[in-house]
XYZ file of C-alpha atoms in Angstrom:
246
model
C 70.445 100.942 95.713
C 69.607 98.343 93.311
C 67.165 96.005 95.280
C 65.079 96.254 98.333
C 63.725 93.140 99.840
C 60.588 93.604 101.964
C 59.442 90.885 104.374
C 56.128 91.419 106.239
C 56.494 89.283 109.629
C 53.787 88.266 112.041
C 54.609 86.198 114.978
C 57.596 84.671 112.732
C 60.162 84.194 115.573
C 60.581 80.313 114.602
C 61.323 81.042 110.783
C 62.679 84.551 110.499
C 66.256 83.892 111.267
C 66.905 81.054 108.828
C 64.986 83.104 106.285
C 67.040 86.326 106.749
C 70.347 84.233 106.812
C 69.514 82.570 103.608
C 68.533 85.730 101.621
C 71.690 87.572 102.864
C 73.840 84.474 102.066
C 72.660 84.735 98.235
C 72.492 88.394 97.718
C 76.120 89.166 99.277
C 77.294 87.136 96.432
C 75.730 89.174 93.651
C 76.950 92.130 91.844
C 74.581 94.585 93.054
C 73.911 96.246 96.357
C 70.620 95.441 98.359
C 68.997 96.095 101.650
C 66.627 93.815 103.824
C 63.597 95.212 105.523
C 61.543 93.124 107.978
C 58.474 94.779 108.740
C 56.972 93.642 112.074
C 52.979 93.528 111.877
C 52.576 93.885 115.377
C 54.009 90.484 116.519
C 53.222 89.172 119.836
C 56.219 86.935 119.983
C 59.846 87.615 119.680
C 60.066 88.285 115.855
C 61.679 91.664 116.545
C 64.185 90.477 118.939
C 65.408 87.670 116.858
C 65.430 89.785 113.634
C 67.191 92.456 115.339
C 69.966 89.960 116.706
C 71.033 89.375 113.118
C 71.939 92.959 112.584
C 75.514 92.739 113.493
C 75.916 89.828 110.965
C 73.559 91.203 108.325
C 74.993 94.728 107.462
C 72.128 95.666 105.180
C 69.281 94.476 107.420
C 66.601 96.853 108.961
C 63.912 96.070 111.311
C 60.930 98.216 111.136
C 57.209 97.967 111.853
C 54.548 98.829 114.542
C 53.004 97.319 117.666
C 49.372 96.667 116.592
C 48.701 94.000 113.887
C 47.354 95.701 110.858
C 47.494 92.961 108.041
C 49.982 91.888 105.447
C 48.957 94.178 102.934
C 49.670 97.314 105.350
C 52.834 95.759 106.231
C 53.998 95.548 102.657
C 52.876 99.226 102.055
C 54.784 100.229 105.040
C 57.976 98.628 104.002
C 57.840 99.766 100.346
C 57.471 103.417 101.558
C 60.681 102.958 103.685
C 62.449 101.082 100.842
C 65.268 102.868 98.807
C 65.839 100.334 95.932
C 65.294 101.028 92.313
C 63.737 97.564 92.359
C 61.462 96.400 95.167
C 60.568 93.004 95.938
C 58.284 91.498 98.725
C 58.556 87.967 99.766
C 57.095 85.675 102.548
C 58.874 85.225 106.007
C 58.655 81.627 105.570
C 60.980 81.559 102.580
C 58.526 79.603 100.510
C 60.283 80.896 97.495
C 64.083 81.067 97.415
C 65.401 84.565 96.950
C 67.344 83.202 93.945
C 64.181 83.221 91.894
C 64.627 87.176 91.675
C 67.231 86.453 89.016
C 64.429 85.490 86.818
C 62.845 88.874 87.075
C 66.002 91.006 85.911
C 65.514 89.859 82.204
C 61.915 91.432 82.182
C 62.201 94.484 84.208
C 62.296 97.996 82.565
C 66.060 99.219 82.787
C 67.409 95.605 83.051
C 66.125 93.825 80.130
C 68.207 93.856 76.938
C 67.386 96.580 74.381
C 65.153 97.107 72.305
C 62.671 95.279 74.705
C 60.693 97.764 76.701
C 60.228 95.831 79.483
C 57.765 95.360 82.448
C 56.888 97.657 85.468
C 55.745 94.602 87.587
C 57.211 90.952 87.765
C 55.055 88.519 89.592
C 55.857 85.021 90.615
C 53.301 82.364 89.872
C 52.632 78.849 90.979
C 50.020 78.145 88.410
C 51.681 78.675 84.945
C 54.105 76.377 82.846
C 57.199 75.960 84.340
C 56.247 76.549 87.922
C 57.533 73.917 90.537
C 55.675 73.102 93.822
C 57.101 70.906 96.191
C 55.253 69.012 97.304
C 52.404 69.411 94.606
C 49.062 71.038 95.657
C 46.473 68.549 96.808
C 43.612 68.243 94.382
C 41.019 69.909 96.465
C 43.335 72.866 97.427
C 44.460 73.385 93.626
C 40.824 73.749 92.899
C 39.989 76.138 95.740
C 42.796 78.193 94.391
C 41.659 78.178 90.929
C 37.972 78.854 91.866
C 39.206 81.958 93.756
C 41.417 83.159 91.122
C 38.469 82.944 88.726
C 36.284 84.958 91.283
C 39.123 87.517 91.546
C 39.450 88.099 87.886
C 35.759 88.176 87.438
C 35.325 90.787 90.262
C 38.324 93.274 89.794
C 39.367 92.495 86.153
C 42.610 90.855 86.571
C 42.371 88.828 83.531
C 45.369 87.192 82.110
C 47.069 86.656 85.562
C 46.906 83.037 86.915
C 48.100 83.521 90.297
C 47.413 86.736 92.254
C 48.265 85.533 95.551
C 51.794 84.214 95.383
C 53.944 86.143 97.830
C 56.563 86.930 95.647
C 56.500 90.068 93.654
C 58.790 92.788 92.211
C 58.185 96.312 91.150
C 60.284 99.085 89.752
C 60.651 102.012 92.161
C 58.428 104.125 90.021
C 55.565 101.896 90.379
C 55.840 101.168 94.090
C 55.801 104.919 94.789
C 52.812 105.453 92.535
C 50.653 102.357 93.277
C 51.187 101.555 97.122
C 49.737 104.844 98.318
C 46.544 104.522 96.418
C 46.051 101.189 98.104
C 43.326 100.590 101.071
C 42.998 97.017 101.637
C 45.117 95.881 104.506
C 44.725 92.007 104.601
C 45.254 89.221 102.170
C 43.103 90.821 99.202
C 45.819 93.460 99.020
C 47.399 91.550 96.009
C 44.518 91.890 93.777
C 44.042 95.439 94.707
C 47.408 96.553 93.576
C 47.049 94.569 90.472
C 43.818 95.926 89.753
C 45.151 99.525 90.011
C 48.356 98.860 88.132
C 46.074 97.421 85.255
C 43.930 100.549 85.434
C 46.822 102.887 85.485
C 48.274 101.084 82.409
C 51.467 99.443 83.866
C 52.795 96.279 82.197
C 52.685 93.143 84.380
C 54.671 89.822 83.690
C 53.999 86.765 85.287
C 56.821 84.174 85.812
C 56.998 80.690 87.042
C 58.620 80.317 90.317
C 59.740 77.346 92.837
C 57.555 77.207 95.662
C 58.112 75.349 98.901
C 54.632 73.899 99.542
C 53.342 73.723 103.319
C 50.674 71.201 103.269
C 50.053 71.971 107.016
C 48.810 75.766 106.222
C 45.114 76.410 105.637
C 42.887 79.120 105.068
C 39.777 79.354 107.067
C 36.555 79.382 105.586
C 35.947 82.818 107.776
C 39.087 84.379 106.061
C 37.825 83.268 102.519
C 34.531 85.113 103.344
C 36.558 88.506 104.133
C 38.681 88.191 101.237
C 35.368 87.958 98.964
C 34.150 90.981 100.763
C 37.452 92.879 100.157
C 37.126 91.778 96.263
C 33.822 93.634 96.453
C 35.274 96.733 98.005
C 37.944 96.872 95.529
C 35.215 96.645 92.616
C 33.448 99.312 94.244
C 36.538 101.644 94.728
C 37.485 101.052 90.928
C 33.739 102.139 89.912
C 33.837 105.272 92.119
C 37.302 106.207 90.871
C 38.632 105.930 94.573
C 41.971 105.007 93.326
C 42.393 107.816 90.796
């Protein structure tokens, strides 16, 4: 199996169908095999029923998960543990980044990049580096808030050199996924900085690439959630200091 696409989903009954159809439509025309894993993160709506209804049409689709909501980080770990691909990508259920953007990753991955380039272990999509396209663009206040959180993240957990740790489009080699994700402890939105910090600690090579991002200006991050993310960053820092990721 070449590629596993992991999609964490919580109450996504209105969007998951189109996302899965778009992903399958693109991937079935590529010259590599793949699987699509929807991880139901304790949804209270009909996410599971909608996703499962597509299985007869999408032969490589698997719907898995659990009944009680645990958070996006937990859902991604759950999906990565069930994935079979040599390369494993997680992407958002709202399809903010088209699956075709995965093609930008192959020239950089270990095992797919042209020799004698050594290649990278982790490829992360970025909305904040040159070449990235956001449609529509971020409003100034949201951009500044994101930059502030990025600086705080780098300061606390040491992910310097990465402009956008929160983009929900990230790829891993099988080896890295099987090494890093079992070490992770954060279940919700600060899980991205956690596995990136662990990757840096273990010496894995990370490449940040510009991607296309469909920007939903209606989405917001509550102040309470930002506080929780800040607390989680401090937990990650403490775990690094106390060697809980070793």
